[in-house]
Short mmCIF file of C-alpha atoms in Angstrom, two decimals:
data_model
loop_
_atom_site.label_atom_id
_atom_site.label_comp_id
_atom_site.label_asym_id
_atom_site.label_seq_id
_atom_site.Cartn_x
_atom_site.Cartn_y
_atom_site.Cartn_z
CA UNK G 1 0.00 0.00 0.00
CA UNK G 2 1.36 3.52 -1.08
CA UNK G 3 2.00 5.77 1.94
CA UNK G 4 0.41 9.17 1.32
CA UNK G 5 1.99 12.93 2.44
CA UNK G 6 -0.61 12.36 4.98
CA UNK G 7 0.71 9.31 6.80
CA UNK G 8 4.47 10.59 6.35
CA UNK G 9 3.39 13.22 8.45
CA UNK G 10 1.82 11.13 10.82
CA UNK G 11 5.26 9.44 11.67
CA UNK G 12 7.25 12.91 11.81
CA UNK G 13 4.51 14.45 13.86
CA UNK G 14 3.19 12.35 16.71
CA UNK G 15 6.34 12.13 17.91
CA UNK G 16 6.15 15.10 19.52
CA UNK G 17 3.16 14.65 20.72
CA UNK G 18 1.49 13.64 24.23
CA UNK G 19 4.13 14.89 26.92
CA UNK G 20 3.73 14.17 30.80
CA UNK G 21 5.93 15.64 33.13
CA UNK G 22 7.46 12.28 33.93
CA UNK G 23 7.32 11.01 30.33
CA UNK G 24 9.44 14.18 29.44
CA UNK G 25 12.05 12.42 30.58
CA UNK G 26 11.63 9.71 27.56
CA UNK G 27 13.55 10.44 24.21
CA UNK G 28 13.62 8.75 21.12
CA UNK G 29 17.43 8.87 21.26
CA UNK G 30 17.50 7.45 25.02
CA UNK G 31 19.91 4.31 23.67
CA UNK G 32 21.72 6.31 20.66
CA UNK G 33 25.03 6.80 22.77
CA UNK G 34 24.55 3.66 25.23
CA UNK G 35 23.47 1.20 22.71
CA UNK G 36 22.74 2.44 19.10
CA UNK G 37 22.49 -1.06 18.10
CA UNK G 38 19.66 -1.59 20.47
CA UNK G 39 16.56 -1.13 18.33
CA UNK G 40 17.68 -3.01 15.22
CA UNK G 41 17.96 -5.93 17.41
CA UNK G 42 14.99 -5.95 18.71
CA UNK G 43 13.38 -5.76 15.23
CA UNK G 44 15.33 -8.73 14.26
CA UNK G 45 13.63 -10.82 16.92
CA UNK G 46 10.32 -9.86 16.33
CA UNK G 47 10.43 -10.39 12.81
CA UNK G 48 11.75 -13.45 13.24
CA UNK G 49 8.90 -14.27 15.76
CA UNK G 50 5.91 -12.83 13.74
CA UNK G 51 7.23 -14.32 10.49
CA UNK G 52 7.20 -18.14 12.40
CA UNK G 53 3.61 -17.34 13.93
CA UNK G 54 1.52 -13.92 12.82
CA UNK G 55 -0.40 -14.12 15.45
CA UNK G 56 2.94 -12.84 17.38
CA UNK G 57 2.54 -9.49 16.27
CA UNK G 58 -0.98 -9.42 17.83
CA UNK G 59 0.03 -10.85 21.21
CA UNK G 60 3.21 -8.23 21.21
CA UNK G 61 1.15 -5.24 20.95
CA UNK G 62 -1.36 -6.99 23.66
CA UNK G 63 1.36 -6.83 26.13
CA UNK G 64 2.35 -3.43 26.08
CA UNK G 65 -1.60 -2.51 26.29
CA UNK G 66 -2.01 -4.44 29.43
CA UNK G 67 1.33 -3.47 31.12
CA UNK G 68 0.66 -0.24 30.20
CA UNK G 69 -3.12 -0.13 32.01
CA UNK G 70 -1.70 -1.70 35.54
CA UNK G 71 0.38 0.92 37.15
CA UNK G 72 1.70 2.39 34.14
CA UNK G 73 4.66 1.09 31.42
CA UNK G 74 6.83 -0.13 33.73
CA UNK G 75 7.19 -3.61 32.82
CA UNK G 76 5.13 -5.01 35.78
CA UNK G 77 3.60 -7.87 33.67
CA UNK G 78 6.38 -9.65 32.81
CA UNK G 79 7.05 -10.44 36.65
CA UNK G 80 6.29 -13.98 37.75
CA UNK G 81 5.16 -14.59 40.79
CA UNK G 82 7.40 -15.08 43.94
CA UNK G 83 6.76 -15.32 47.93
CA UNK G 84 5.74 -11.42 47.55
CA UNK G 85 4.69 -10.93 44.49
CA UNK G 86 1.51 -12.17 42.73
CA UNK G 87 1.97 -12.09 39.11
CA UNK G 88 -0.33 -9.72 36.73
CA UNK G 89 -0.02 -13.11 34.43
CA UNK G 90 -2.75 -14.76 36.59
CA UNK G 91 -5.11 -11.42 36.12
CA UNK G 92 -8.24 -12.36 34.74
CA UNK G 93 -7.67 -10.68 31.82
CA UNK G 94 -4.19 -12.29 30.97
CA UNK G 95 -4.58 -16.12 32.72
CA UNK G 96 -4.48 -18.57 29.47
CA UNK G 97 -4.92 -15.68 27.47
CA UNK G 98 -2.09 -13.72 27.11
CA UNK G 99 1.43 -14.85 25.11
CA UNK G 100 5.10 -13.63 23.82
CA UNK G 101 6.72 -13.62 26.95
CA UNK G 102 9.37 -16.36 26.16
CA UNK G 103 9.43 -13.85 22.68
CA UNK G 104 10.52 -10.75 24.71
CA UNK G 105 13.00 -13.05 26.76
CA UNK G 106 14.65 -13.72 23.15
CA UNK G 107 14.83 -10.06 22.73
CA UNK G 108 16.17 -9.43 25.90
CA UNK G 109 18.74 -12.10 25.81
CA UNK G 110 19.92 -10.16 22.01
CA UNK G 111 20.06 -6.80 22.99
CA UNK G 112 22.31 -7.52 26.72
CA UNK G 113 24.32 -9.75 24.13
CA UNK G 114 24.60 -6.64 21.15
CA UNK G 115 24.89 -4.38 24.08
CA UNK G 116 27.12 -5.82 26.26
CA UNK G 117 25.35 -5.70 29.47
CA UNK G 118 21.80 -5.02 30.82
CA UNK G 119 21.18 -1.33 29.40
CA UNK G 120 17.48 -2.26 27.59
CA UNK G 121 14.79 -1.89 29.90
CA UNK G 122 11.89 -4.37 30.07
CA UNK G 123 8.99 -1.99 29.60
CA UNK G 124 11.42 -0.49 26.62
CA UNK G 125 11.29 -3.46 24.91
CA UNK G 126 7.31 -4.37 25.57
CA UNK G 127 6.84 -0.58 23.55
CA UNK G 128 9.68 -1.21 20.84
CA UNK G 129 8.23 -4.87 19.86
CA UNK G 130 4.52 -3.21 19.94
CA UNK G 131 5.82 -0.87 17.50
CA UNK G 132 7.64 -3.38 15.42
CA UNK G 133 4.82 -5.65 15.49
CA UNK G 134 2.20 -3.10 13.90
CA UNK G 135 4.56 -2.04 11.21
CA UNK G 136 5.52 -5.85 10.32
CA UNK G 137 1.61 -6.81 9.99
CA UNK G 138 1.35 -3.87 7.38
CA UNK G 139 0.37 -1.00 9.89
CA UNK G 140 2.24 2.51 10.52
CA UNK G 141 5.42 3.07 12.44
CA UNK G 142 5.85 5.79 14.64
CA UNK G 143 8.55 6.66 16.97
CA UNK G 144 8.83 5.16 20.48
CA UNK G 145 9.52 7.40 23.09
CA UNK G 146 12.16 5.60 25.16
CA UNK G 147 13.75 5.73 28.31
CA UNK G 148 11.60 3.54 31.04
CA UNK G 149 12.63 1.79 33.97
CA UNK G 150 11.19 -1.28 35.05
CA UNK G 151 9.66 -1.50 38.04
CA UNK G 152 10.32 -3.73 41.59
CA UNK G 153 6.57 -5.08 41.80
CA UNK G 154 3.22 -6.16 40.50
CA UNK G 155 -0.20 -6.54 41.39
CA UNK G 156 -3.00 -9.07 40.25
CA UNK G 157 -5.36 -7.55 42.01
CA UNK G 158 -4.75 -4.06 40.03
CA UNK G 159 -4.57 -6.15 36.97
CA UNK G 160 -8.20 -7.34 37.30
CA UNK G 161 -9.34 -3.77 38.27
CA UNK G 162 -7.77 -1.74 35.50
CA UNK G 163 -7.50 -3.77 32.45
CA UNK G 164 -10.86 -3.64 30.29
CA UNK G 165 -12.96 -6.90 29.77
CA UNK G 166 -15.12 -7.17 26.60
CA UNK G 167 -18.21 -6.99 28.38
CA UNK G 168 -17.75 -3.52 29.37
CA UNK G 169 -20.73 -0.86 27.82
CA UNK G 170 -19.78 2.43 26.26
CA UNK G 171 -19.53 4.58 28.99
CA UNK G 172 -17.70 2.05 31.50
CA UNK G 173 -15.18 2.11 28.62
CA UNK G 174 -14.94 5.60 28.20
CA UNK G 175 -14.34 5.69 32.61
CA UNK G 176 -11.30 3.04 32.31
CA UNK G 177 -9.19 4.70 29.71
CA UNK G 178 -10.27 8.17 31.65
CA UNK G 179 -8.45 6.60 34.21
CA UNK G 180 -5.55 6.59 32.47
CA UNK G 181 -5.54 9.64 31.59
CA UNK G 182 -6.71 8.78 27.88
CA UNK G 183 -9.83 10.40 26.33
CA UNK G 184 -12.49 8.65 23.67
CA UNK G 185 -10.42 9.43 20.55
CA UNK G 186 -7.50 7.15 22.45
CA UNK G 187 -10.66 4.99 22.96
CA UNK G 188 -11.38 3.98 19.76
CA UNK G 189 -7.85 4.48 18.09
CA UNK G 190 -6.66 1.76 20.37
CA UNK G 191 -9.49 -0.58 20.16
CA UNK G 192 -8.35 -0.64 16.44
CA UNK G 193 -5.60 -2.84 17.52
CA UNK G 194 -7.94 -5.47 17.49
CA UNK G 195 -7.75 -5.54 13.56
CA UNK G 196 -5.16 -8.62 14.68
CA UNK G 197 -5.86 -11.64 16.25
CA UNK G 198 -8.22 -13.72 17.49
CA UNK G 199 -10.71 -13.59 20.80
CA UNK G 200 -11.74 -16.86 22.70
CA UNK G 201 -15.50 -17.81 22.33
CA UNK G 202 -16.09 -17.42 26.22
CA UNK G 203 -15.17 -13.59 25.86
CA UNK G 204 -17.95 -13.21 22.66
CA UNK G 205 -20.86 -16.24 23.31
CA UNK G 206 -22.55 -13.74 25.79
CA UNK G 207 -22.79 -11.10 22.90
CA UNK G 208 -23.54 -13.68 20.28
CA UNK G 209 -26.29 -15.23 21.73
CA UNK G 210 -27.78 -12.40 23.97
CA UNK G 211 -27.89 -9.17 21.95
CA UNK G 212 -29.77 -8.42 18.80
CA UNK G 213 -27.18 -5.68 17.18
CA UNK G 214 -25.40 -8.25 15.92
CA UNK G 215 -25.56 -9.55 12.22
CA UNK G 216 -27.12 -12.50 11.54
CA UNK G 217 -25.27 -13.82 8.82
CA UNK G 218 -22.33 -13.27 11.02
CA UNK G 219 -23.72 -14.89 13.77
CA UNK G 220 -24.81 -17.93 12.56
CA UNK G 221 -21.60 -18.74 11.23
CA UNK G 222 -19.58 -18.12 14.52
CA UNK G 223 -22.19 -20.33 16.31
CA UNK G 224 -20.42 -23.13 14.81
CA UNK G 225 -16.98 -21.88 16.50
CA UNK G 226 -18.64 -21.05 19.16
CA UNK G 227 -21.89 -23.15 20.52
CA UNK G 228 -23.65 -22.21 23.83
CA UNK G 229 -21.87 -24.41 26.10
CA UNK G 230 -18.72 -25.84 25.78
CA UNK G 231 -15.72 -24.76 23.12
CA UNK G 232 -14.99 -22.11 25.24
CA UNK G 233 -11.26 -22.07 24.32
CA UNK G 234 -12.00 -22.07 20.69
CA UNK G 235 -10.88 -18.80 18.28
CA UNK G 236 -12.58 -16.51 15.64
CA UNK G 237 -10.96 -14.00 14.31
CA UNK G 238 -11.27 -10.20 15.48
CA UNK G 239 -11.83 -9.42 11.79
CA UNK G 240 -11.58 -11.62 8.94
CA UNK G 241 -7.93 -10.31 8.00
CA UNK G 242 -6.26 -11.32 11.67
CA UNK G 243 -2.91 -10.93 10.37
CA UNK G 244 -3.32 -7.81 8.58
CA UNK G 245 -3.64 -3.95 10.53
CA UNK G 246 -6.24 -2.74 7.89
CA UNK G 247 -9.16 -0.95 8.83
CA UNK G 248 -11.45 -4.15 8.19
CA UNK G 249 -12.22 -4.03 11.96
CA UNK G 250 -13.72 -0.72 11.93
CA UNK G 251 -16.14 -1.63 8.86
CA UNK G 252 -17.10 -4.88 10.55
CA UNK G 253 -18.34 -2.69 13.78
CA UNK G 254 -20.44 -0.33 10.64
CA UNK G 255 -21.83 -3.17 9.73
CA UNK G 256 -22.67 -5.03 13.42
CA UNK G 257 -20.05 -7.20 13.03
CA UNK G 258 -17.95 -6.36 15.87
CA UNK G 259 -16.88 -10.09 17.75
CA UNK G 260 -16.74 -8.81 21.19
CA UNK G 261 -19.65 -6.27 23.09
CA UNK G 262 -16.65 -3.69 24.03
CA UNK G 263 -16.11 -3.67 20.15
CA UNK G 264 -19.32 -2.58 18.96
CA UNK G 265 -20.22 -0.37 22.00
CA UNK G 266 -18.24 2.08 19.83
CA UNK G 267 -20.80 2.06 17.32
CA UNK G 268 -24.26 1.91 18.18
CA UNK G 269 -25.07 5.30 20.33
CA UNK G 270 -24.55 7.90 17.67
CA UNK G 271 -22.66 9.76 19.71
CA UNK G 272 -18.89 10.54 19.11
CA UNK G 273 -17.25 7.13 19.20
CA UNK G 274 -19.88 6.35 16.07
CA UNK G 275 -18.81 9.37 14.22
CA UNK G 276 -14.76 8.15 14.70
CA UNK G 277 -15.57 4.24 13.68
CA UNK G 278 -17.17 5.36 10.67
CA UNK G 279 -14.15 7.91 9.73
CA UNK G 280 -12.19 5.02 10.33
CA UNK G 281 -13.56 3.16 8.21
CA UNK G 282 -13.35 5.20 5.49
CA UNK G 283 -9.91 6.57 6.05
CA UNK G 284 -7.43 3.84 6.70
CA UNK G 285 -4.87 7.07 6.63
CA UNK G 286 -7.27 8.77 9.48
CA UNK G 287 -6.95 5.40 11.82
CA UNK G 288 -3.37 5.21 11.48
CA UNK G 289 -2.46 8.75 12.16
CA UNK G 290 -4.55 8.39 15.65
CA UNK G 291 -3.48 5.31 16.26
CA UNK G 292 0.21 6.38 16.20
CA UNK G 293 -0.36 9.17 18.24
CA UNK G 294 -2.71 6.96 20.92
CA UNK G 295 0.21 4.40 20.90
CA UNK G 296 2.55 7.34 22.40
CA UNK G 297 0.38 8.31 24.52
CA UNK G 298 -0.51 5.52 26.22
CA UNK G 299 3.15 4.36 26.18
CA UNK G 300 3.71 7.39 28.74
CA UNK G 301 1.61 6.12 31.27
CA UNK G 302 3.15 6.84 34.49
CA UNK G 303 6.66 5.74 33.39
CA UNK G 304 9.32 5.08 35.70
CA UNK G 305 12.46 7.12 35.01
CA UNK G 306 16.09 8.47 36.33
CA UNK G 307 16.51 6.64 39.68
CA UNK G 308 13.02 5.07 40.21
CA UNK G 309 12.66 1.50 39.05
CA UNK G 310 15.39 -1.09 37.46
CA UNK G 311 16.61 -2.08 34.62
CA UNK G 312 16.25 -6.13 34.92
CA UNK G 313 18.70 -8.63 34.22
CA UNK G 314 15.71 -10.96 33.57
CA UNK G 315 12.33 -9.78 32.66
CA UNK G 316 10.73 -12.24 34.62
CA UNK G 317 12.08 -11.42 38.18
CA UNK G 318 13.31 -8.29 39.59
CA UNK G 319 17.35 -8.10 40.05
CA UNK G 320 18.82 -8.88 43.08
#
């Protein structure tokens, strides 16, 4: 797909954009003098990754969203659990659900080895590989804002609070991303992520058997993926391009084809969220640009810099 004027601009300019007092510490350029070799190896993983299994990318970019929403990017997800610390893996949200970690131990393992010592922060990497994963499944790059600390605990507990389940309603949604900090434009942008991947049926049978904005086409054929009891580990696809970040998603949820009740509580009010899903499904160039600049935002949830936090010698436990 030719990029347009429009989305080279949307690359140059979100960078800039979305500034907290503690994320002004983050810089593009945070590993040009420590490690300028940093970045290219952690696109080397994850392409290596994603190109064995494309459902990678999706899982990548699911890690940094759900790190990011517990206590802000700081890494906290990767922890497994120890005599203090229950693990944000065994959230509700993440339990049997969530992958890529032994992918981001791969990347960690290459960039201490290119770098010649622990410099590469956890939470770093979760961001980079997000990145990396969008543009390698055909989607926009835009540049990470780098310079995070990883931090000393977790919680479960905040994990199951804070991260959004798919049977929130609109304005539920609209309160948990308010919460961090991130308004109904980051709403919808970053629900577009879900143009990859796949959701389980027990996160979409209440929706497909309970509500009647749903089309029925579409429904009858995921009934046979998805039956009213039982098969509740089996996959459909978010849209019917899983692999590919299109727009396709956003002209499912025009259409009532949204797979999961948070989806298509974006469309169905006509209130603002409806007038950004249908833009968005119009303007691939539109989605992109806001999804770029939702990504940075997001990525400067509460980050821990200077002194605060670690950088890990292992992802999965803090250092010692």
């Amino acid at each position: 797909m030719v990029r347009s004027i429009f989305f080279i601009l949307a690359v140059v300019t979100v960078s800039g954009l979305a500034k907290t007092s503690s994320s002004s510490l983050l810089s593009p350029n945070f590993y040009d003098y420590s490690c300028p070799a940093a970045l290219p190896a952690i696109r080397r993983v994850v392409e290596d990754a994603v190109q064995k299994e494309q459902r990678m990318g999706a899982f990548l970019l699911r890690l940094h969203f759900h790190d990011c929403f517990v206590n802000g990017c700081d890494g906290s997800l990767l922890l497994d659990s120890t005599d203090t610390i229950e693990s944000e893996k065994l959230g509700a949200a993440n339990l049997n659900s969530i992958r890529g970690f032994d992918v981001v131990d791969n990347i960690k393992a290459e960039v201490d080895h290119i770098c010649g010592r622990p410099v590469v922060s956890c939470s770093d990497i979760l961001a980079v590989a997000a990145r990396d994963s969008v543009v390698l499944l055909g989607g926009p790059s835009w540049e990470v804002q780098l310079g995070r600390r990883d931090s000393t605990t977790a919680s479960k507990d905040a994990a199951d609070a804070d991260i959004p389940p798919p049977v929130l309603d609109l304005p539920a949604l609209i309160d948990n991303f308010k919460k961090q900090g991130l308004d109904e434009k980051d709403l919808v942008a970053l629900s577009g992520g879900h143009t990859l991947g796949f959701a389980r049926c027990s996160s979409f049978r209440g929706r497909l058997y309970n509500e009647t904005n749903i089309d029925p086409t579409f429904a009858r054929h995921l009934k046979y993926a998805c039956p009213t009891s039982g098969g509740d580990t089996n996959v459909s696809p978010l849209d019917e391009t899983p692999a590919n970040f299109d727009k396709k998603y956003f002209s499912n949820l025009v259409e009532n084809r949204g797979l999961l009740h948070s989806d298509q509580e974006l469309f169905k009010s006509g209130g603002f969220t409806d007038g950004l899903v249908k833009l968005y499904s119009e303007n691939i160039e539109a989605f992109w640009f806001d999804f770029a600049q939702s990504m940075i935002k997001m990525g400067n949830i509460k980050p821990l810099t200077g002194d605060e936090g670690e950088v890990r010698v292992n992802c999965r436990a803090v250092n010692y």
